């Protein structure tokens, strides 16, 4: 409707554009990476602005549409960005989309962003896009403005150039903001938006912001795909979703409270499992490593449960208090905070640092949970009795372990020469360097023992399928020879947080065949590590080895050989070696000789490892439940298509 025209620039405008050029030059500084994650950061940035309008109380709908040309739009039904003049003499939307960190410049009435890579500002999205259009419905009128990345004939570069003025293009009955943009393929290694990733994020957002409707539309395929998320019951629905397929012990408990501008919401429901799941958020940003709010929550619940147990006579004067560990078994809950001036403790922004959150969350939880237990004493009784049973089992196991340790120091030690036949230890003790390979199958285990650098690499040979820890009782897991030995070798103890920090190995590497049995073994081990040694995963110590799928060989005067990890590498290798090349397809680790195994899979200089990351606790939680639980029949297909949790790009 409006003609594209280049506007004239003032000195100030040029200053502004130089800011955006900085973004263009070093995108990683603003969005973390230029891979898929960075690409999606652009989208989250715009969606976050729409979410903020929801938190401000004015927006109940967000629609994201993925278009055939690679662009994406985000539409909200909020008040619409103000269209008046900014004190700089330019319209407010233009300032927002062309000024770096525009958010901060407005001060006062603006909303507090959560920090981290969130809230870098809409201008960053403009800077890394070929074009961006904003459409604002406000005061009965539709306003539009377009920005582009422009390179002039003389090669000079204009980042985020407003190529139209803010223009009225029609009339409207609603209000809201729509932003459409096309990420620049010169910036990103991939510009394809991931439908499943956006869908999972939308589901999570819908749980956290009750009453908000999120719609995802994908027009890229032959047929349009569309999903909608809306949860009237918010966190309660979230807990029901995470506990789906599990045996639960009581109706979902929900409460919220506010103190000194910190708003706390909690929903939980125990299941008959043994693991604890607490998914926590601050301003709807996941805090996977917890932080002060989680500590406050734990202190509060432990204290209130103990007070209740004493008052009702479940604990006698002579009895020790129930510990956090006793109370955690089978707990599944979501804790969500809204607060201003968020500070994160860690570089990764996964751990809340605000001290005031500890005391305020503890107070709110104590008060509300205390009240709940008074009102529902039968649920209180059930949970206390469960915790007392846990305490008894824990005590029993502690005695068993102590007996075992005493045994090793004494005469028994001589009889038991090594920890286990299946374990080949490294020569030197170096927790910062040592690697433990968990290897599927006897023959591969044998090869790996010969192949390894025994200075720092240890081998543990797995016999058959490990125990499914998702369905087993804690006492059975601790009695299980295989897992007990693994824990012993790692020098870690389930339920002893400090032992994980002192783990004897720097890397734990799962090495299994690239077939269905191999991925099942992988999934079983991941389940164990996820459920019972989560701090090791958070610390980035868990890896999956990647044996090659093919070897391309050519004989003759100058024999050559290339290993390939996927079909495109195979294609390239065949081209490179030309006629007469022969392809060996590896079906299992056992088919490689020790030299080959070392070179392709174990040598730190040449191997490919995938680090298992806990990107998203809730997602991993759901995956483990579906994969390993006994309530969901199509497990096999799941394992084949979703081999691991969140296996990150090995950056
Ligand atoms: C698709 C992305 O960005 N939605 C937005 C608003 C609403 C206001 C606003 C945004 C106030 C003074 C800076 C409206 N009326 N969706 C969005 N919706 N920004 S972004 O204000 C911006 C600040 O300048 C808004 C009254 N107050 C605020």
XYZ file of C-alpha atoms and ligand atoms in Angstrom:
679
model
C 0.000 0.000 0.000
C 2.835 2.364 0.828
C 5.642 3.077 -1.570
C 9.066 1.995 -0.489
C 11.157 5.092 -0.038
C 14.477 5.899 1.546
C 14.157 8.447 4.309
C 16.640 11.192 4.909
C 18.983 10.808 7.837
C 20.048 13.106 10.614
C 23.296 12.722 12.576
C 21.432 10.958 15.384
C 20.000 8.350 13.062
C 23.451 7.441 11.851
C 24.589 6.956 15.444
C 21.687 4.595 15.955
C 22.472 2.587 12.871
C 26.065 2.187 13.962
C 24.705 0.460 17.055
C 22.867 -2.033 14.877
C 25.941 -2.591 12.718
C 27.679 -3.809 15.863
C 24.910 -6.414 16.244
C 25.341 -7.452 12.628
C 29.122 -7.810 13.049
C 29.014 -9.849 16.248
C 25.584 -11.510 16.425
C 26.769 -14.076 18.975
C 27.244 -11.333 21.559
C 23.549 -10.509 21.374
C 21.801 -13.805 20.659
C 24.306 -16.400 21.877
C 24.912 -18.222 18.605
C 24.152 -18.033 14.906
C 22.863 -21.599 14.824
C 19.343 -22.806 15.363
C 19.325 -21.532 18.948
C 20.247 -18.010 17.905
C 17.635 -18.065 15.159
C 14.933 -18.981 17.651
C 16.152 -16.268 20.013
C 14.896 -13.755 17.471
C 11.458 -15.273 17.677
C 11.489 -15.532 21.495
C 12.468 -11.879 21.656
C 9.334 -10.796 19.799
C 7.119 -13.358 21.573
C 8.466 -12.088 24.921
C 7.225 -8.612 24.096
C 3.775 -10.034 23.449
C 4.010 -12.025 26.712
C 4.918 -8.850 28.601
C 1.773 -7.247 27.271
C -0.081 -10.273 28.712
C 1.636 -9.892 32.091
C 0.657 -6.227 32.046
C -2.933 -7.488 31.849
C -3.893 -6.433 28.318
C -3.354 -9.397 26.032
C -5.044 -12.806 25.892
C -3.868 -14.164 22.545
C -0.603 -14.722 20.662
C -0.527 -16.148 17.145
C 2.699 -17.242 15.473
C 2.627 -18.053 11.755
C 5.465 -19.663 9.798
C 5.327 -18.669 6.111
C 6.554 -20.378 2.962
C 9.128 -17.659 2.213
C 10.851 -18.359 5.557
C 9.422 -15.358 7.367
C 7.503 -15.561 10.635
C 4.873 -13.330 12.203
C 3.895 -12.791 15.821
C 0.507 -11.239 16.509
C -0.858 -10.140 19.865
C -4.174 -8.616 20.876
C -2.767 -6.151 23.388
C -2.981 -2.377 23.399
C -0.717 -1.964 20.398
C 2.623 -0.168 20.598
C 1.989 3.564 21.104
C 2.147 5.322 17.728
C 2.852 8.841 18.947
C 6.091 10.782 18.831
C 9.063 9.975 21.000
C 10.967 12.929 22.441
C 13.637 12.303 19.784
C 11.106 13.493 17.227
C 10.576 10.081 15.688
C 7.556 7.795 16.167
C 7.810 5.443 19.169
C 7.761 2.217 17.066
C 10.653 3.450 14.934
C 12.694 4.172 18.042
C 11.878 0.739 19.500
C 12.903 -1.120 16.345
C 16.060 0.824 15.521
C 17.601 1.632 18.920
C 19.797 -0.913 20.629
C 18.414 -1.740 24.075
C 15.414 0.469 23.423
C 13.605 -1.138 26.361
C 15.857 0.471 28.949
C 15.683 3.931 27.441
C 12.024 4.365 28.206
C 12.423 3.904 31.943
C 9.449 4.215 34.284
C 6.304 2.612 32.929
C 8.192 -0.096 31.022
C 8.319 -3.672 32.213
C 11.280 -5.291 33.868
C 12.846 -7.942 31.698
C 14.294 -11.104 33.060
C 17.883 -10.721 31.934
C 20.009 -13.252 30.153
C 19.613 -13.382 26.442
C 15.990 -12.357 26.830
C 15.169 -8.738 26.482
C 17.996 -7.759 24.165
C 15.459 -5.649 22.320
C 13.457 -5.761 19.127
C 16.178 -3.822 17.309
C 18.429 -6.886 17.462
C 15.765 -8.783 15.511
C 15.709 -6.005 12.905
C 19.510 -6.022 12.672
C 19.655 -9.746 11.916
C 16.736 -9.834 9.471
C 16.473 -9.040 5.780
C 13.325 -7.123 6.588
C 10.874 -6.582 9.424
C 7.372 -5.121 9.372
C 5.367 -3.923 12.322
C 1.600 -3.501 12.126
C -0.188 -1.761 14.964
C -3.944 -1.715 15.564
C -4.665 1.166 17.881
C -7.312 3.862 18.298
C -9.286 2.539 15.321
C -6.390 2.773 12.857
C -3.916 0.298 11.341
C -0.363 1.684 11.329
C 2.489 0.068 9.464
C 6.236 0.490 9.158
C 8.916 -1.547 7.382
C 12.653 -1.863 8.083
C 15.281 -3.434 5.846
C 18.892 -4.411 5.624
C 20.077 -2.377 2.664
C 23.382 -2.471 0.782
C 23.817 0.528 -1.559
C 25.417 0.359 -4.987
C 28.646 1.725 -3.535
C 28.678 -1.179 -1.080
C 27.778 0.874 1.999
C 25.634 -1.006 4.455
C 22.494 0.177 6.264
C 21.279 -2.029 9.085
C 17.672 -1.600 10.159
C 16.878 1.134 7.691
C 13.274 2.380 7.996
C 12.235 2.115 4.345
C 8.737 3.459 5.000
C 7.504 5.967 7.511
C 5.007 4.858 10.116
C 1.906 5.050 7.913
C -1.819 4.611 8.452
C -2.932 1.891 6.034
C -6.534 1.293 7.092
C -9.159 1.164 9.809
C -9.644 -1.481 12.511
C -12.002 -2.485 15.309
C -9.422 -4.326 17.411
C -6.120 -3.444 19.081
C -2.780 -5.224 19.030
C 0.674 -5.553 17.496
C 1.911 -7.828 14.696
C 5.595 -8.174 13.888
C 6.694 -10.068 10.759
C 10.345 -10.668 9.867
C 12.638 -12.679 7.618
C 15.869 -13.823 9.318
C 18.870 -13.153 7.089
C 20.489 -16.344 5.802
C 23.798 -14.453 5.587
C 23.805 -14.327 9.388
C 22.495 -17.755 10.387
C 23.792 -21.214 9.618
C 20.143 -22.287 9.439
C 17.025 -20.169 8.953
C 14.489 -22.938 9.327
C 12.196 -22.519 12.314
C 11.561 -25.712 14.257
C 7.825 -26.362 14.592
C 8.186 -28.855 17.463
C 10.467 -26.547 19.435
C 8.056 -23.616 19.128
C 5.122 -25.881 19.960
C 6.801 -27.143 23.154
C 7.659 -23.599 24.191
C 4.070 -22.501 23.529
C 2.662 -25.320 25.605
C 4.948 -24.330 28.477
C 4.001 -20.659 28.167
C 0.302 -21.533 28.133
C 0.768 -23.490 31.380
C 2.624 -20.598 33.007
C 0.349 -17.776 31.856
C -3.122 -19.102 32.535
C -5.811 -17.706 30.324
C -3.412 -16.859 27.491
C -4.248 -18.564 24.201
C -1.277 -19.397 21.989
C -1.777 -20.431 18.374
C 0.926 -21.858 16.118
C 0.302 -22.011 12.367
C 2.720 -23.561 9.884
C 2.057 -22.738 6.235
C 5.343 -24.079 4.905
C 4.179 -27.588 4.005
C 1.625 -28.691 1.426
C -1.023 -28.656 4.125
C -1.373 -26.061 6.862
C -0.546 -27.288 10.352
C -2.125 -25.613 13.347
C -2.083 -26.129 17.111
C -3.587 -24.124 19.926
C -2.677 -24.047 23.627
C -4.857 -22.665 26.350
C -5.042 -23.769 29.999
C -7.693 -22.284 32.199
C -6.040 -23.975 35.199
C -2.436 -22.940 34.453
C 0.103 -24.605 36.750
C -2.440 -27.193 37.853
C -2.775 -28.353 34.258
C 1.006 -28.357 33.994
C 1.372 -30.730 36.933
C -1.392 -32.961 35.530
C 0.482 -33.032 32.212
C 3.825 -33.946 33.792
C 2.212 -36.648 35.943
C 0.249 -38.109 33.044
C 0.643 -41.887 33.001
C 1.906 -41.997 36.575
C 0.101 -43.292 39.627
C -0.669 -40.190 41.670
C -1.331 -40.127 45.412
C -3.713 -37.206 45.896
C -5.468 -34.370 44.020
C -3.218 -31.569 42.785
C -2.365 -28.987 45.441
C -2.271 -25.387 44.248
C -1.659 -22.068 45.955
C -0.293 -18.635 45.247
C 0.725 -15.644 47.318
C 2.357 -12.257 47.106
C 4.784 -10.493 49.418
C 6.803 -7.354 48.757
C 6.206 -7.471 45.020
C 7.222 -11.088 44.617
C 4.367 -13.203 43.311
C 4.728 -16.947 43.961
C 2.663 -19.742 42.456
C 3.056 -23.416 43.333
C 1.307 -26.579 42.185
C 2.348 -30.094 43.176
C 1.186 -33.665 43.333
C 3.102 -36.677 44.648
C 3.293 -39.827 42.548
C 4.271 -43.346 43.570
C 7.767 -42.968 42.061
C 10.981 -42.287 43.906
C 12.422 -39.361 42.023
C 11.821 -35.687 42.704
C 10.845 -33.288 39.951
C 10.674 -29.604 40.686
C 10.350 -27.413 37.616
C 10.989 -23.779 38.493
C 10.621 -20.477 36.672
C 11.258 -16.815 37.223
C 9.201 -14.510 34.987
C 8.459 -17.604 32.900
C 12.168 -18.207 32.244
C 13.141 -21.728 33.366
C 15.678 -21.889 36.211
C 17.030 -25.382 35.635
C 19.676 -25.041 38.319
C 17.196 -23.683 40.854
C 18.558 -20.944 43.086
C 17.308 -18.929 46.043
C 13.603 -19.436 45.282
C 14.044 -23.212 45.209
C 16.047 -23.169 48.448
C 13.319 -21.061 50.058
C 10.699 -23.488 48.814
C 12.630 -26.509 50.190
C 13.268 -24.897 53.571
C 9.616 -23.893 53.828
C 8.128 -27.267 52.899
C 10.548 -29.258 55.075
C 9.771 -27.098 58.097
C 6.005 -27.154 57.632
C 5.826 -30.926 57.059
C 7.884 -31.528 60.209
C 5.748 -29.178 62.295
C 2.630 -30.919 61.022
C 4.110 -34.383 61.698
C 4.953 -33.460 65.313
C 1.685 -31.725 66.037
C -0.285 -34.733 64.785
C 1.964 -37.212 66.607
C 3.450 -38.956 63.547
C 6.860 -37.982 64.883
C 7.503 -38.492 68.598
C 9.783 -36.298 70.697
C 12.617 -38.792 70.425
C 12.341 -39.058 66.607
C 14.660 -37.077 64.362
C 13.165 -34.609 61.897
C 12.289 -35.789 58.416
C 14.921 -34.586 55.960
C 14.354 -32.852 52.643
C 15.424 -36.058 50.939
C 12.750 -38.088 52.715
C 10.075 -35.604 51.703
C 11.232 -35.287 48.118
C 10.591 -38.843 46.957
C 7.772 -38.887 44.433
C 7.311 -35.117 44.587
C 6.394 -33.464 41.312
C 5.773 -29.748 41.289
C 6.032 -26.475 39.428
C 7.175 -23.302 41.168
C 6.713 -20.039 39.315
C 7.809 -16.566 40.424
C 7.106 -13.126 39.036
C 9.437 -10.432 40.277
C 11.395 -7.318 39.253
C 15.176 -6.847 39.113
C 16.057 -10.480 38.613
C 19.691 -11.402 39.252
C 21.165 -14.653 38.073
C 23.994 -16.374 39.830
C 25.480 -18.367 36.998
C 26.744 -17.378 33.583
C 24.142 -19.592 31.950
C 21.310 -17.672 33.682
C 19.896 -20.910 35.019
C 20.130 -20.102 38.721
C 18.321 -17.329 40.581
C 20.514 -15.252 42.893
C 18.170 -12.716 44.538
C 18.513 -13.173 48.318
C 15.103 -11.670 49.090
C 13.470 -14.445 47.028
C 14.684 -17.060 49.512
C 12.983 -15.602 52.564
C 9.847 -14.445 50.784
C 9.242 -17.782 49.042
C 9.913 -19.599 52.312
C 7.383 -17.400 54.121
C 4.691 -17.714 51.479
C 5.121 -21.479 51.123
C 5.150 -22.040 54.899
C 2.013 -20.035 55.389
C 0.018 -21.479 52.512
C 1.182 -25.078 52.808
C 0.612 -25.000 56.593
C -2.901 -23.831 55.957
C -3.456 -26.470 53.295
C -2.307 -29.312 55.590
C -4.619 -28.117 58.373
C -7.517 -28.141 55.937
C -6.584 -31.493 54.388
C -5.116 -33.590 57.210
C -5.739 -36.886 55.372
C -3.362 -35.821 52.556
C -0.859 -34.648 55.163
C -1.001 -38.013 56.909
C -0.452 -39.907 53.666
C 2.588 -37.838 52.700
C 4.159 -37.982 56.167
C 3.775 -41.741 56.317
C 5.396 -42.014 52.898
C 8.309 -39.816 54.028
C 8.775 -41.884 57.192
C 8.973 -45.042 55.063
C 11.568 -43.333 52.861
C 13.580 -42.385 55.921
C 13.524 -45.995 57.129
C 14.668 -47.355 53.751
C 17.376 -44.713 53.537
C 18.650 -45.632 56.985
C 18.637 -49.319 56.085
C 20.616 -48.665 52.904
C 23.087 -46.471 54.744
C 23.791 -49.343 57.139
C 24.229 -51.734 54.222
C 26.711 -49.432 52.519
C 28.621 -48.870 55.704
C 28.932 -52.605 56.193
C 30.194 -52.915 52.633
C 32.792 -50.167 53.148
C 33.991 -51.640 56.427
C 34.330 -54.912 54.589
C 36.550 -53.397 51.921
C 38.906 -51.872 54.453
C 39.201 -55.145 56.311
C 39.894 -58.678 55.179
C 37.211 -58.694 52.533
C 39.287 -56.274 50.491
C 41.872 -58.879 49.647
C 39.311 -61.322 48.385
C 37.695 -58.651 46.222
C 40.753 -57.652 44.223
C 39.020 -55.144 41.981
C 35.690 -53.364 42.273
C 34.311 -55.579 39.564
C 35.467 -57.829 36.741
C 33.664 -55.560 34.352
C 35.610 -52.481 35.369
C 39.032 -51.572 34.012
C 40.205 -48.545 36.018
C 42.494 -45.778 34.754
C 46.130 -45.758 35.902
C 46.046 -42.371 37.551
C 43.472 -40.656 39.695
C 42.510 -37.375 38.061
C 38.871 -36.277 38.421
C 39.479 -33.374 36.050
C 40.703 -35.592 33.221
C 39.518 -39.158 33.682
C 36.891 -40.661 31.411
C 34.582 -43.559 32.093
C 33.237 -45.436 29.058
C 30.071 -47.430 29.631
C 30.279 -49.969 26.840
C 27.536 -52.218 25.472
C 28.445 -55.857 24.958
C 31.357 -58.102 25.877
C 33.237 -57.988 22.607
C 33.087 -54.208 22.315
C 34.085 -53.992 25.974
C 37.147 -56.132 25.179
C 38.063 -54.007 22.145
C 37.608 -50.821 24.153
C 39.949 -52.128 26.862
C 42.651 -52.717 24.280
C 41.926 -49.493 22.424
C 41.896 -47.080 25.339
C 44.587 -44.830 26.672
C 44.725 -46.518 30.072
C 46.329 -43.480 31.682
C 43.005 -41.715 31.985
C 40.346 -43.845 30.285
C 38.363 -46.448 32.201
C 36.047 -49.070 30.738
C 32.919 -50.478 32.293
C 31.410 -53.337 30.307
C 27.624 -53.556 30.435
C 26.063 -56.986 30.362
C 22.736 -56.974 28.555
C 20.051 -54.406 29.281
C 20.398 -52.303 32.438
C 17.521 -52.166 34.927
C 14.675 -49.807 33.989
C 14.973 -47.372 36.887
C 11.782 -45.584 35.936
C 9.772 -48.531 37.188
C 12.041 -49.987 39.858
C 11.924 -49.284 43.594
C 14.761 -47.257 45.063
C 15.870 -50.186 47.202
C 16.064 -52.408 44.095
C 18.094 -49.813 42.249
C 20.573 -49.541 45.087
C 20.748 -53.308 45.278
C 21.320 -53.589 41.514
C 24.861 -54.826 40.884
C 25.411 -52.786 37.728
C 24.225 -49.404 39.025
C 25.772 -49.933 42.423
C 29.127 -50.556 40.779
C 28.773 -47.524 38.514
C 28.022 -45.325 41.534
C 30.940 -46.841 43.407
C 33.315 -46.271 40.489
C 32.138 -42.650 40.179
C 32.489 -42.291 43.954
C 28.996 -40.814 44.139
C 25.991 -41.618 46.247
C 22.327 -41.199 45.395
C 20.841 -38.521 47.623
C 24.207 -37.103 48.656
C 24.532 -33.854 46.731
C 28.115 -33.143 47.743
C 29.297 -36.491 46.395
C 28.384 -35.375 42.861
C 30.726 -32.428 43.085
C 33.524 -34.829 43.960
C 32.812 -37.277 41.148
C 35.946 -39.265 40.263
C 35.473 -38.743 36.520
C 35.275 -35.700 34.292
C 33.403 -37.461 31.498
C 30.997 -40.361 31.585
C 30.605 -41.630 28.045
C 27.846 -43.972 26.956
C 29.074 -46.115 24.091
C 26.450 -48.333 22.480
C 25.646 -49.722 19.060
C 23.814 -47.542 16.561
C 20.786 -49.832 16.463
C 17.489 -50.232 18.317
C 19.011 -52.263 21.157
C 21.796 -49.716 21.471
C 19.368 -46.826 21.735
C 17.294 -48.734 24.264
C 20.398 -49.234 26.407
C 21.213 -45.548 25.931
C 17.704 -44.570 27.032
C 17.860 -46.845 30.091
C 21.191 -45.373 31.187
C 20.025 -41.810 30.528
C 16.938 -42.504 32.627
C 19.092 -43.659 35.521
C 21.426 -40.666 35.287
C 18.502 -38.265 34.848
C 16.501 -39.598 37.768
C 19.241 -40.292 40.267
C 22.383 -38.350 39.388
C 20.957 -35.198 37.820
C 23.764 -32.926 39.138
C 26.210 -34.856 36.934
C 24.149 -33.971 33.849
C 23.818 -30.330 34.913
C 27.583 -30.237 35.354
C 27.953 -31.395 31.732
C 29.700 -34.659 32.566
C 27.464 -37.036 30.620
C 28.214 -37.793 26.945
C 27.198 -40.143 24.196
C 29.909 -41.582 21.965
C 29.316 -41.475 18.233
C 30.771 -44.443 16.414
C 30.890 -43.924 12.643
C 28.250 -45.563 10.468
C 30.515 -46.273 7.476
C 34.079 -46.671 6.385
C 34.940 -45.993 2.756
C 38.106 -47.794 1.650
C 40.189 -47.968 -1.461
C 43.098 -50.327 -2.009
C 45.861 -50.046 -4.599
C 49.253 -48.350 -4.456
C 48.065 -45.592 -2.163
C 45.378 -47.127 0.090
C 42.942 -44.592 1.493
C 40.151 -44.773 4.042
C 37.542 -42.321 5.310
C 35.067 -42.729 8.179
C 31.570 -41.316 7.771
C 28.992 -40.404 10.399
C 26.024 -39.821 8.111
C 24.790 -40.272 4.560
C 25.948 -36.904 3.289
C 29.479 -37.606 4.527
C 29.270 -40.978 2.803
C 28.288 -39.325 -0.456
C 31.222 -36.923 -0.220
C 33.681 -39.692 0.624
C 32.535 -41.764 -2.372
C 33.055 -38.764 -4.614
C 36.488 -38.119 -3.164
C 37.810 -41.670 -3.416
C 36.233 -42.223 -6.824
C 35.873 -45.519 -8.650
C 36.787 -48.726 -6.888
C 35.925 -47.415 -3.425
C 34.362 -49.951 -1.121
C 31.836 -49.174 1.654
C 31.826 -50.980 4.993
C 28.702 -50.444 7.016
C 29.251 -50.824 10.758
C 26.339 -52.511 12.448
C 27.938 -52.548 15.859
C 30.951 -51.494 17.876
C 32.122 -55.089 17.882
C 32.838 -54.927 14.147
C 35.675 -52.465 14.649
C 39.109 -53.584 15.711
C 40.726 -51.790 18.676
C 42.720 -49.416 16.426
C 39.616 -48.373 14.536
C 37.622 -47.971 17.733
C 40.340 -45.764 19.213
C 40.676 -43.610 16.151
C 36.982 -43.074 15.468
C 35.276 -43.155 18.833
C 37.661 -42.875 21.767
C 40.603 -40.664 20.829
C 39.815 -37.176 22.221
C 41.586 -35.647 19.206
C 39.428 -37.284 16.545
C 36.212 -38.611 18.083
C 32.763 -37.002 18.033
C 31.008 -36.759 21.359
C 27.527 -35.502 22.061
C 27.047 -33.787 25.372
C 23.762 -34.564 27.097
C 22.251 -31.309 28.254
C 19.367 -30.514 30.549
C 18.032 -27.765 28.360
C 14.636 -28.035 29.740
C 13.821 -30.035 32.813
C 10.113 -30.282 32.099
C 10.686 -31.582 28.599
C 13.189 -34.194 29.767
C 10.835 -35.194 32.558
C 8.034 -35.819 30.096
C 10.321 -37.699 27.736
C 11.571 -40.051 30.439
C 8.043 -40.742 31.637
C 6.828 -41.539 28.156
C 9.898 -43.542 27.225
C 10.260 -45.622 30.310
C 6.910 -45.698 32.050
C 4.586 -48.642 31.629
C 1.428 -46.708 30.883
C 2.274 -45.739 27.321
C 2.239 -48.520 24.750
C 4.059 -47.050 21.692
C 7.359 -46.861 23.547
C 9.341 -48.593 20.864
C 8.555 -46.009 18.203
C 9.378 -43.278 20.654
C 12.791 -44.678 21.366
C 13.538 -45.026 17.694
C 12.599 -41.467 16.853
C 13.661 -39.651 20.032
C 16.829 -41.510 20.932
C 17.972 -39.140 23.630
C 16.692 -36.225 25.694
C 18.043 -32.895 24.663
C 21.239 -33.687 22.990
C 22.895 -30.371 22.328
C 24.986 -29.287 19.395
C 28.482 -30.084 20.641
C 29.601 -26.448 20.725
C 4.264 -9.069 18.401
C 5.033 -8.432 19.462
O 5.624 -6.167 20.869
N 3.520 -6.065 21.718
C 3.632 -4.897 22.400
C 2.954 -3.110 23.576
C 2.159 -2.217 24.214
C 2.705 -1.073 24.755
C 4.083 -0.882 24.611
C 4.323 -2.849 23.471
C 5.551 2.391 26.402
C 6.134 3.715 26.043
C 7.633 2.148 25.330
C 0.686 0.340 24.892
N -0.075 1.259 25.504
N 4.156 -7.730 20.340
C 4.501 -6.616 20.981
N 2.608 -4.276 22.960
N 4.882 -1.753 23.983
S 5.112 -4.070 22.644
O 4.648 0.209 25.134
C 6.012 0.474 24.876
C 6.518 1.375 25.898
O 7.142 3.425 25.123
C 1.876 -0.108 25.432
C 0.345 1.745 26.686
N 1.490 1.345 27.250
C 2.225 0.426 26.639
